[in-house]
Amino acid sequence: MHPVDGPFALTLRQDNSERLYCLNSHAEQAGLHCGMSLADARAFCTDIVCHPARPDLDARFLVALRRWAMRWCPWVGYDGTDGLVLDISGSAHLWGGEGALLANIRARLGTAGLEVRLGLGCTRGAAWARAHYGTQAEQPLDTLPVAALRLDDATCTALQRLGLRTIRELSDTARAPLARRFGPALMMRLDQALGHMPEPVTPALDPPHYGVRLTLPDPIGLVSDVMAATGRLLDALCAKLHAQGTGARALVLTLRRVDQGSQQVELRLAAAMRDAARILPLFERGVATIEAGFGIDQLRLEATLTEPLAAQQSGLGAASKAPDRLADLVTRIGTRIGLENVRRFLPADSHIPERSFLIAPAAHSAPATGWRSGQPRPLHLFAPESIAATGPTPPARFRWRRMHLHTARAIGPERIAPEWWFDDPNWRTGMRDYWCIHTRQGRRLWLFHTPQTPGWYVQGEFA
Amino acid sequence: MSSDPAPSFLLRAARVHEVFGAGATAFATILAARMDGAVLWVCESWQADALHPPGLAAMMDPARLLLANTNTQTDTLAVAEEALKDGAVPLVVIVITRALDLREGRRLQLAARAGNTTGLCIIPEGMGSNAAETRWHAAPVLDVNRSDSTLMRWEIIKNKSGTTGAWHVRWDSETRHLHMVPPTGDRSGFAGASG
């Protein structure tokens, strides 16, 4: 999107109509305002340029701006969806006073291409009022309109009907009738703005960052050296994970070469882990495939996926070691064939043979019990294979997979009806009568007959 | 009838064995049922739907089974070697689709010895490796007396350190026990007593 010189607005779909979400000064001069419907805005200003708003991206930008704003003071919080509030107590003198600080903020954000409204005050309320309604950053609070007290629209209108237009007029009025008429919220906002009531700034907490890096004075190239460096990084990372009570599920090791190229080793773990001695050997396979070129001089290790991992009491017998060993093995196999390809069976609640079990990645599921033991079920199950036979009784002899088989014993039928609430194309042929056929050749097969659309199929083989 | 299986049925631990025939999966499952702990089943992904866990449940708890689905046989062997060497699982079942050469078979043997793990390759007929400790042919047999029978004929056709032989066995899914059964011809005397 290129910057535009003329009227420009961002639109957002609200209450079933496109409305202006944000607009530039040209558009404001043309008489448009936020919340106006786009059709009206087009009527007022025919050459307006519009673009859909993305509040999610705005929020992400605000997060980045908040981190950057910590350059001026360490105590930065959010103010609504479009503002930041900085508690500059004790840090203004580092910038040469409050005025110089404001000038610095304005200059730096201006360089970044941002148009901002700044307000400075002894209280959070006063700063908000000046930022939103003041014409200059240190305008006296008394002269500002009552809307600058962060009141809702209904209260503002009611106050104006009473003739109370500015904050001075409001503070000069007797408090008791106002509190009776408008409730405690109005007096609280006034007190907060004037400093009679405290209102702290809550700094947003940075999410813990699980990344460590190591820069080397001389490039390294041997696998053993890289593993030793990785070991150091792992120690630092695991200490961090331990302090936060989390464990890593996925790790990325980035190796930067002297010639600026970088390579990554990804490691996904079968269970959350923060034991450096156990994680390090798992990197061996990935590190061995790295092309070191002229040498590696920077390593960066990041835990890209973490999970809460409670501290565990150690030394309670060897029993607690076995799941760990198995999880390590699954991880090691997973580095070769992909962690999602190590799977386990889970029981499912269905009488349809194909849907009586699930296959889930072992790393993301726990072993489950509850296998139903009713009718005997085959050891192998495959897609139904048609055989030539007619009639509702099992054939005395049939041909299956190029074998001539003779029925010696037929056990059945067991009727299984399709689940009508699922439209399964494999079950379009209707209900099935399953038979266990013992053949004279030895094989024990699972056949079914579909009475609604006559046909015989082989679907499984017993042990 | 002997309810205690012959000692030769206990495959020698820390070795890789081979089995083929229509009853190979049942052979592997019964072997897995007789061990404790998790069992790793390595096969290529296109074979993954072959096992039916409700049927498996008659012999062993399907929760003990871990499946590793690979893309190629090279991956299958690498995963099997890793698991055999690690020793975290007592049994690794490897489904083979093409014949192993001596080097691959020997590597599996060495890995099994290093990890003290038993390996079992399910092979297509006639694709045995010279490195295998034993090779079995497992085939289901018709049991004229019992309708719920799982009578099978297990024949050992190659044995590096012992003799060969053939046995008729039957798995009892209630007691979870393997019974040895005399071959069909000699059984007229105690058809009524069996069961």
PDB file of N, CA and C in Angstrom, chain A residues 212-291:
ATOM      1  N   VAL A 212      18.769 -18.569  23.653  1.00  0.00           N
ATOM      2  CA  VAL A 212      20.113 -18.217  24.121  1.00  0.00           C
ATOM      3  C   VAL A 212      21.033 -18.266  22.915  1.00  0.00           C
ATOM      4  N   ARG A 213      22.107 -17.486  22.977  1.00  0.00           N
ATOM      5  CA  ARG A 213      23.040 -17.545  21.864  1.00  0.00           C
ATOM      6  C   ARG A 213      24.473 -17.450  22.345  1.00  0.00           C
ATOM      7  N   LEU A 214      25.346 -17.828  21.447  1.00  0.00           N
ATOM      8  CA  LEU A 214      26.760 -17.902  21.784  1.00  0.00           C
ATOM      9  C   LEU A 214      27.524 -17.416  20.556  1.00  0.00           C
ATOM     10  N   THR A 215      28.382 -16.429  20.751  1.00  0.00           N
ATOM     11  CA  THR A 215      29.217 -15.945  19.654  1.00  0.00           C
ATOM     12  C   THR A 215      30.654 -16.330  19.957  1.00  0.00           C
ATOM     13  N   LEU A 216      31.305 -16.843  18.957  1.00  0.00           N
ATOM     14  CA  LEU A 216      32.650 -17.384  19.179  1.00  0.00           C
ATOM     15  C   LEU A 216      33.684 -16.453  18.573  1.00  0.00           C
ATOM     16  N   PRO A 217      34.825 -16.294  19.237  1.00  0.00           N
ATOM     17  CA  PRO A 217      35.892 -15.457  18.674  1.00  0.00           C
ATOM     18  C   PRO A 217      36.498 -16.084  17.423  1.00  0.00           C
ATOM     19  N   ASP A 218      36.585 -17.411  17.386  1.00  0.00           N
ATOM     20  CA  ASP A 218      37.139 -18.084  16.214  1.00  0.00           C
ATOM     21  C   ASP A 218      36.108 -19.087  15.717  1.00  0.00           C
ATOM     22  N   PRO A 219      36.008 -19.251  14.382  1.00  0.00           N
ATOM     23  CA  PRO A 219      35.020 -20.203  13.871  1.00  0.00           C
ATOM     24  C   PRO A 219      35.371 -21.644  14.225  1.00  0.00           C
ATOM     25  N   ILE A 220      34.346 -22.463  14.391  1.00  0.00           N
ATOM     26  CA  ILE A 220      34.562 -23.880  14.689  1.00  0.00           C
ATOM     27  C   ILE A 220      33.948 -24.702  13.570  1.00  0.00           C
ATOM     28  N   GLY A 221      34.408 -25.932  13.424  1.00  0.00           N
ATOM     29  CA  GLY A 221      33.902 -26.758  12.346  1.00  0.00           C
ATOM     30  C   GLY A 221      33.730 -28.217  12.706  1.00  0.00           C
ATOM     31  N   LEU A 222      34.361 -28.676  13.774  1.00  0.00           N
ATOM     32  CA  LEU A 222      34.263 -30.089  14.139  1.00  0.00           C
ATOM     33  C   LEU A 222      32.926 -30.365  14.812  1.00  0.00           C
ATOM     34  N   VAL A 223      32.391 -31.533  14.556  1.00  0.00           N
ATOM     35  CA  VAL A 223      31.107 -31.902  15.168  1.00  0.00           C
ATOM     36  C   VAL A 223      31.215 -31.864  16.688  1.00  0.00           C
ATOM     37  N   SER A 224      32.364 -32.340  17.204  1.00  0.00           N
ATOM     38  CA  SER A 224      32.507 -32.382  18.662  1.00  0.00           C
ATOM     39  C   SER A 224      32.501 -30.978  19.243  1.00  0.00           C
ATOM     40  N   ASP A 225      33.109 -30.010  18.511  1.00  0.00           N
ATOM     41  CA  ASP A 225      33.118 -28.621  18.993  1.00  0.00           C
ATOM     42  C   ASP A 225      31.707 -28.049  18.997  1.00  0.00           C
ATOM     43  N   VAL A 226      30.978 -28.298  17.906  1.00  0.00           N
ATOM     44  CA  VAL A 226      29.623 -27.768  17.826  1.00  0.00           C
ATOM     45  C   VAL A 226      28.761 -28.376  18.931  1.00  0.00           C
ATOM     46  N   MET A 227      28.970 -29.680  19.176  1.00  0.00           N
ATOM     47  CA  MET A 227      28.181 -30.318  20.229  1.00  0.00           C
ATOM     48  C   MET A 227      28.540 -29.724  21.592  1.00  0.00           C
ATOM     49  N   ALA A 228      29.822 -29.419  21.804  1.00  0.00           N
ATOM     50  CA  ALA A 228      30.216 -28.829  23.086  1.00  0.00           C
ATOM     51  C   ALA A 228      29.578 -27.464  23.257  1.00  0.00           C
ATOM     52  N   ALA A 229      29.567 -26.669  22.162  1.00  0.00           N
ATOM     53  CA  ALA A 229      28.942 -25.343  22.235  1.00  0.00           C
ATOM     54  C   ALA A 229      27.442 -25.486  22.483  1.00  0.00           C
ATOM     55  N   THR A 230      26.812 -26.456  21.793  1.00  0.00           N
ATOM     56  CA  THR A 230      25.387 -26.693  21.996  1.00  0.00           C
ATOM     57  C   THR A 230      25.109 -27.078  23.441  1.00  0.00           C
ATOM     58  N   GLY A 231      26.029 -27.866  24.007  1.00  0.00           N
ATOM     59  CA  GLY A 231      25.873 -28.270  25.400  1.00  0.00           C
ATOM     60  C   GLY A 231      25.852 -27.063  26.327  1.00  0.00           C
ATOM     61  N   ARG A 232      26.719 -26.090  26.047  1.00  0.00           N
ATOM     62  CA  ARG A 232      26.731 -24.876  26.888  1.00  0.00           C
ATOM     63  C   ARG A 232      25.423 -24.114  26.766  1.00  0.00           C
ATOM     64  N   LEU A 233      24.958 -23.981  25.508  1.00  0.00           N
ATOM     65  CA  LEU A 233      23.695 -23.271  25.298  1.00  0.00           C
ATOM     66  C   LEU A 233      22.550 -23.987  26.001  1.00  0.00           C
ATOM     67  N   LEU A 234      22.573 -25.331  25.916  1.00  0.00           N
ATOM     68  CA  LEU A 234      21.502 -26.118  26.521  1.00  0.00           C
ATOM     69  C   LEU A 234      21.465 -25.918  28.030  1.00  0.00           C
ATOM     70  N   ASP A 235      22.661 -25.853  28.634  1.00  0.00           N
ATOM     71  CA  ASP A 235      22.699 -25.640  30.083  1.00  0.00           C
ATOM     72  C   ASP A 235      21.994 -24.348  30.450  1.00  0.00           C
ATOM     73  N   ALA A 236      22.306 -23.274  29.674  1.00  0.00           N
ATOM     74  CA  ALA A 236      21.693 -21.977  29.969  1.00  0.00           C
ATOM     75  C   ALA A 236      20.186 -22.028  29.730  1.00  0.00           C
ATOM     76  N   LEU A 237      19.793 -22.679  28.623  1.00  0.00           N
ATOM     77  CA  LEU A 237      18.365 -22.732  28.287  1.00  0.00           C
ATOM     78  C   LEU A 237      17.597 -23.551  29.312  1.00  0.00           C
ATOM     79  N   CYS A 238      18.189 -24.673  29.726  1.00  0.00           N
ATOM     80  CA  CYS A 238      17.479 -25.538  30.665  1.00  0.00           C
ATOM     81  C   CYS A 238      17.334 -24.856  32.023  1.00  0.00           C
ATOM     82  N   ALA A 239      18.323 -24.053  32.387  1.00  0.00           N
ATOM     83  CA  ALA A 239      18.196 -23.306  33.640  1.00  0.00           C
ATOM     84  C   ALA A 239      17.013 -22.345  33.553  1.00  0.00           C
ATOM     85  N   LYS A 240      16.849 -21.726  32.382  1.00  0.00           N
ATOM     86  CA  LYS A 240      15.732 -20.811  32.160  1.00  0.00           C
ATOM     87  C   LYS A 240      14.396 -21.558  32.233  1.00  0.00           C
ATOM     88  N   LEU A 241      14.362 -22.707  31.564  1.00  0.00           N
ATOM     89  CA  LEU A 241      13.142 -23.511  31.563  1.00  0.00           C
ATOM     90  C   LEU A 241      12.795 -23.948  32.978  1.00  0.00           C
ATOM     91  N   HIS A 242      13.831 -24.310  33.725  1.00  0.00           N
ATOM     92  CA  HIS A 242      13.627 -24.771  35.089  1.00  0.00           C
ATOM     93  C   HIS A 242      13.039 -23.644  35.938  1.00  0.00           C
ATOM     94  N   ALA A 243      13.559 -22.433  35.759  1.00  0.00           N
ATOM     95  CA  ALA A 243      13.083 -21.306  36.560  1.00  0.00           C
ATOM     96  C   ALA A 243      11.621 -21.007  36.262  1.00  0.00           C
ATOM     97  N   GLN A 244      11.196 -21.241  35.027  1.00  0.00           N
ATOM     98  CA  GLN A 244       9.816 -20.946  34.665  1.00  0.00           C
ATOM     99  C   GLN A 244       8.895 -22.142  34.871  1.00  0.00           C
ATOM    100  N   GLY A 245       9.466 -23.293  35.233  1.00  0.00           N
ATOM    101  CA  GLY A 245       8.635 -24.480  35.431  1.00  0.00           C
ATOM    102  C   GLY A 245       8.064 -25.021  34.132  1.00  0.00           C
ATOM    103  N   THR A 246       8.815 -24.868  33.055  1.00  0.00           N
ATOM    104  CA  THR A 246       8.342 -25.400  31.780  1.00  0.00           C
ATOM    105  C   THR A 246       9.368 -26.364  31.210  1.00  0.00           C
ATOM    106  N   GLY A 247       8.954 -27.089  30.192  1.00  0.00           N
ATOM    107  CA  GLY A 247       9.858 -27.986  29.497  1.00  0.00           C
ATOM    108  C   GLY A 247       9.719 -27.761  28.007  1.00  0.00           C
ATOM    109  N   ALA A 248      10.773 -28.028  27.256  1.00  0.00           N
ATOM    110  CA  ALA A 248      10.749 -27.769  25.815  1.00  0.00           C
ATOM    111  C   ALA A 248      10.111 -28.943  25.092  1.00  0.00           C
ATOM    112  N   ARG A 249       9.315 -28.638  24.088  1.00  0.00           N
ATOM    113  CA  ARG A 249       8.760 -29.678  23.215  1.00  0.00           C
ATOM    114  C   ARG A 249       9.418 -29.612  21.844  1.00  0.00           C
ATOM    115  N   ALA A 250       9.869 -28.434  21.429  1.00  0.00           N
ATOM    116  CA  ALA A 250      10.535 -28.300  20.135  1.00  0.00           C
ATOM    117  C   ALA A 250      11.664 -27.306  20.289  1.00  0.00           C
ATOM    118  N   LEU A 251      12.806 -27.624  19.715  1.00  0.00           N
ATOM    119  CA  LEU A 251      13.982 -26.773  19.813  1.00  0.00           C
ATOM    120  C   LEU A 251      14.513 -26.504  18.417  1.00  0.00           C
ATOM    121  N   VAL A 252      15.051 -25.309  18.224  1.00  0.00           N
ATOM    122  CA  VAL A 252      15.698 -24.991  16.953  1.00  0.00           C
ATOM    123  C   VAL A 252      17.103 -24.479  17.257  1.00  0.00           C
ATOM    124  N   LEU A 253      18.072 -25.115  16.662  1.00  0.00           N
ATOM    125  CA  LEU A 253      19.453 -24.674  16.810  1.00  0.00           C
ATOM    126  C   LEU A 253      19.855 -24.032  15.489  1.00  0.00           C
ATOM    127  N   THR A 254      20.183 -22.737  15.537  1.00  0.00           N
ATOM    128  CA  THR A 254      20.592 -22.033  14.327  1.00  0.00           C
ATOM    129  C   THR A 254      22.096 -21.832  14.388  1.00  0.00           C
ATOM    130  N   LEU A 255      22.772 -22.262  13.327  1.00  0.00           N
ATOM    131  CA  LEU A 255      24.229 -22.142  13.270  1.00  0.00           C
ATOM    132  C   LEU A 255      24.562 -21.148  12.173  1.00  0.00           C
ATOM    133  N   ARG A 256      25.244 -20.059  12.528  1.00  0.00           N
ATOM    134  CA  ARG A 256      25.595 -19.079  11.506  1.00  0.00           C
ATOM    135  C   ARG A 256      27.044 -19.240  11.141  1.00  0.00           C
ATOM    136  N   ARG A 257      27.262 -19.294   9.838  1.00  0.00           N
ATOM    137  CA  ARG A 257      28.627 -19.522   9.372  1.00  0.00           C
ATOM    138  C   ARG A 257      29.334 -18.197   9.174  1.00  0.00           C
ATOM    139  N   VAL A 258      30.638 -18.291   9.001  1.00  0.00           N
ATOM    140  CA  VAL A 258      31.451 -17.088   8.812  1.00  0.00           C
ATOM    141  C   VAL A 258      30.988 -16.328   7.574  1.00  0.00           C
ATOM    142  N   ASP A 259      30.550 -17.066   6.534  1.00  0.00           N
ATOM    143  CA  ASP A 259      30.145 -16.401   5.291  1.00  0.00           C
ATOM    144  C   ASP A 259      28.669 -16.007   5.335  1.00  0.00           C
ATOM    145  N   GLN A 260      28.130 -15.811   6.540  1.00  0.00           N
ATOM    146  CA  GLN A 260      26.784 -15.285   6.778  1.00  0.00           C
ATOM    147  C   GLN A 260      25.660 -16.262   6.468  1.00  0.00           C
ATOM    148  N   GLY A 261      25.995 -17.412   5.901  1.00  0.00           N
ATOM    149  CA  GLY A 261      24.935 -18.392   5.674  1.00  0.00           C
ATOM    150  C   GLY A 261      24.522 -18.987   7.005  1.00  0.00           C
ATOM    151  N   SER A 262      23.265 -19.404   7.120  1.00  0.00           N
ATOM    152  CA  SER A 262      22.881 -20.016   8.393  1.00  0.00           C
ATOM    153  C   SER A 262      22.118 -21.300   8.114  1.00  0.00           C
ATOM    154  N   GLN A 263      22.274 -22.234   9.029  1.00  0.00           N
ATOM    155  CA  GLN A 263      21.618 -23.527   8.903  1.00  0.00           C
ATOM    156  C   GLN A 263      20.904 -23.831  10.208  1.00  0.00           C
ATOM    157  N   GLN A 264      19.835 -24.596  10.088  1.00  0.00           N
ATOM    158  CA  GLN A 264      19.041 -24.866  11.287  1.00  0.00           C
ATOM    159  C   GLN A 264      18.951 -26.361  11.539  1.00  0.00           C
ATOM    160  N   VAL A 265      18.977 -26.710  12.796  1.00  0.00           N
ATOM    161  CA  VAL A 265      18.717 -28.077  13.213  1.00  0.00           C
ATOM    162  C   VAL A 265      17.466 -28.026  14.077  1.00  0.00           C
ATOM    163  N   GLU A 266      16.438 -28.727  13.633  1.00  0.00           N
ATOM    164  CA  GLU A 266      15.202 -28.725  14.418  1.00  0.00           C
ATOM    165  C   GLU A 266      15.103 -30.034  15.171  1.00  0.00           C
ATOM    166  N   LEU A 267      14.596 -29.929  16.376  1.00  0.00           N
ATOM    167  CA  LEU A 267      14.446 -31.128  17.203  1.00  0.00           C
ATOM    168  C   LEU A 267      13.081 -31.076  17.854  1.00  0.00           C
ATOM    169  N   ARG A 268      12.293 -32.114  17.642  1.00  0.00           N
ATOM    170  CA  ARG A 268      10.995 -32.182  18.306  1.00  0.00           C
ATOM    171  C   ARG A 268      11.042 -33.338  19.292  1.00  0.00           C
ATOM    172  N   LEU A 269      10.594 -33.081  20.496  1.00  0.00           N
ATOM    173  CA  LEU A 269      10.719 -34.062  21.565  1.00  0.00           C
ATOM    174  C   LEU A 269       9.388 -34.750  21.818  1.00  0.00           C
ATOM    175  N   ALA A 270       9.470 -36.012  22.202  1.00  0.00           N
ATOM    176  CA  ALA A 270       8.249 -36.784  22.429  1.00  0.00           C
ATOM    177  C   ALA A 270       7.579 -36.396  23.737  1.00  0.00           C
ATOM    178  N   ALA A 271       8.317 -35.807  24.643  1.00  0.00           N
ATOM    179  CA  ALA A 271       7.740 -35.366  25.906  1.00  0.00           C
ATOM    180  C   ALA A 271       8.464 -34.091  26.307  1.00  0.00           C
ATOM    181  N   ALA A 272       7.784 -33.246  27.082  1.00  0.00           N
ATOM    182  CA  ALA A 272       8.414 -32.005  27.524  1.00  0.00           C
ATOM    183  C   ALA A 272       9.634 -32.348  28.379  1.00  0.00           C
ATOM    184  N   MET A 273      10.720 -31.654  28.137  1.00  0.00           N
ATOM    185  CA  MET A 273      11.991 -32.028  28.755  1.00  0.00           C
ATOM    186  C   MET A 273      12.782 -30.784  29.080  1.00  0.00           C
ATOM    187  N   ARG A 274      13.545 -30.823  30.179  1.00  0.00           N
ATOM    188  CA  ARG A 274      14.477 -29.728  30.431  1.00  0.00           C
ATOM    189  C   ARG A 274      15.760 -30.251  31.050  1.00  0.00           C
ATOM    190  N   ASP A 275      16.100 -31.465  30.680  1.00  0.00           N
ATOM    191  CA  ASP A 275      17.312 -32.081  31.202  1.00  0.00           C
ATOM    192  C   ASP A 275      18.378 -32.027  30.099  1.00  0.00           C
ATOM    193  N   ALA A 276      19.362 -31.145  30.293  1.00  0.00           N
ATOM    194  CA  ALA A 276      20.350 -30.905  29.234  1.00  0.00           C
ATOM    195  C   ALA A 276      21.078 -32.189  28.850  1.00  0.00           C
ATOM    196  N   ALA A 277      21.386 -33.021  29.838  1.00  0.00           N
ATOM    197  CA  ALA A 277      22.149 -34.234  29.556  1.00  0.00           C
ATOM    198  C   ALA A 277      21.361 -35.190  28.673  1.00  0.00           C
ATOM    199  N   ARG A 278      20.023 -35.127  28.747  1.00  0.00           N
ATOM    200  CA  ARG A 278      19.227 -36.026  27.918  1.00  0.00           C
ATOM    201  C   ARG A 278      18.961 -35.422  26.544  1.00  0.00           C
ATOM    202  N   ILE A 279      18.868 -34.091  26.476  1.00  0.00           N
ATOM    203  CA  ILE A 279      18.533 -33.479  25.186  1.00  0.00           C
ATOM    204  C   ILE A 279      19.753 -33.481  24.264  1.00  0.00           C
ATOM    205  N   LEU A 280      20.929 -33.255  24.836  1.00  0.00           N
ATOM    206  CA  LEU A 280      22.129 -33.083  24.008  1.00  0.00           C
ATOM    207  C   LEU A 280      22.368 -34.250  23.041  1.00  0.00           C
ATOM    208  N   PRO A 281      22.308 -35.526  23.502  1.00  0.00           N
ATOM    209  CA  PRO A 281      22.558 -36.613  22.538  1.00  0.00           C
ATOM    210  C   PRO A 281      21.554 -36.627  21.391  1.00  0.00           C
ATOM    211  N   LEU A 282      20.351 -36.071  21.623  1.00  0.00           N
ATOM    212  CA  LEU A 282      19.334 -36.088  20.574  1.00  0.00           C
ATOM    213  C   LEU A 282      19.696 -35.139  19.436  1.00  0.00           C
ATOM    214  N   PHE A 283      20.593 -34.188  19.701  1.00  0.00           N
ATOM    215  CA  PHE A 283      21.008 -33.255  18.655  1.00  0.00           C
ATOM    216  C   PHE A 283      22.062 -33.873  17.739  1.00  0.00           C
ATOM    217  N   GLU A 284      22.669 -34.976  18.159  1.00  0.00           N
ATOM    218  CA  GLU A 284      23.814 -35.517  17.437  1.00  0.00           C
ATOM    219  C   GLU A 284      23.520 -35.749  15.966  1.00  0.00           C
ATOM    220  N   ARG A 285      22.361 -36.364  15.706  1.00  0.00           N
ATOM    221  CA  ARG A 285      22.020 -36.716  14.332  1.00  0.00           C
ATOM    222  C   ARG A 285      21.880 -35.472  13.462  1.00  0.00           C
ATOM    223  N   GLY A 286      21.213 -34.450  14.006  1.00  0.00           N
ATOM    224  CA  GLY A 286      20.997 -33.228  13.232  1.00  0.00           C
ATOM    225  C   GLY A 286      22.295 -32.468  13.002  1.00  0.00           C
ATOM    226  N   VAL A 287      23.120 -32.393  14.031  1.00  0.00           N
ATOM    227  CA  VAL A 287      24.372 -31.621  13.911  1.00  0.00           C
ATOM    228  C   VAL A 287      25.313 -32.294  12.913  1.00  0.00           C
ATOM    229  N   ALA A 288      25.261 -33.625  12.844  1.00  0.00           N
ATOM    230  CA  ALA A 288      26.158 -34.334  11.927  1.00  0.00           C
ATOM    231  C   ALA A 288      25.859 -33.994  10.474  1.00  0.00           C
ATOM    232  N   THR A 289      24.645 -33.558  10.162  1.00  0.00           N
ATOM    233  CA  THR A 289      24.307 -33.270   8.770  1.00  0.00           C
ATOM    234  C   THR A 289      24.635 -31.835   8.372  1.00  0.00           C
ATOM    235  N   ILE A 290      25.146 -31.038   9.321  1.00  0.00           N
ATOM    236  CA  ILE A 290      25.407 -29.621   9.038  1.00  0.00           C
ATOM    237  C   ILE A 290      26.669 -29.468   8.199  1.00  0.00           C
ATOM    238  N   GLU A 291      26.575 -28.589   7.218  1.00  0.00           N
ATOM    239  CA  GLU A 291      27.736 -28.275   6.391  1.00  0.00           C
ATOM    240  C   GLU A 291      28.413 -27.053   7.000  1.00  0.00           C
TER     241      GLU A 291
END
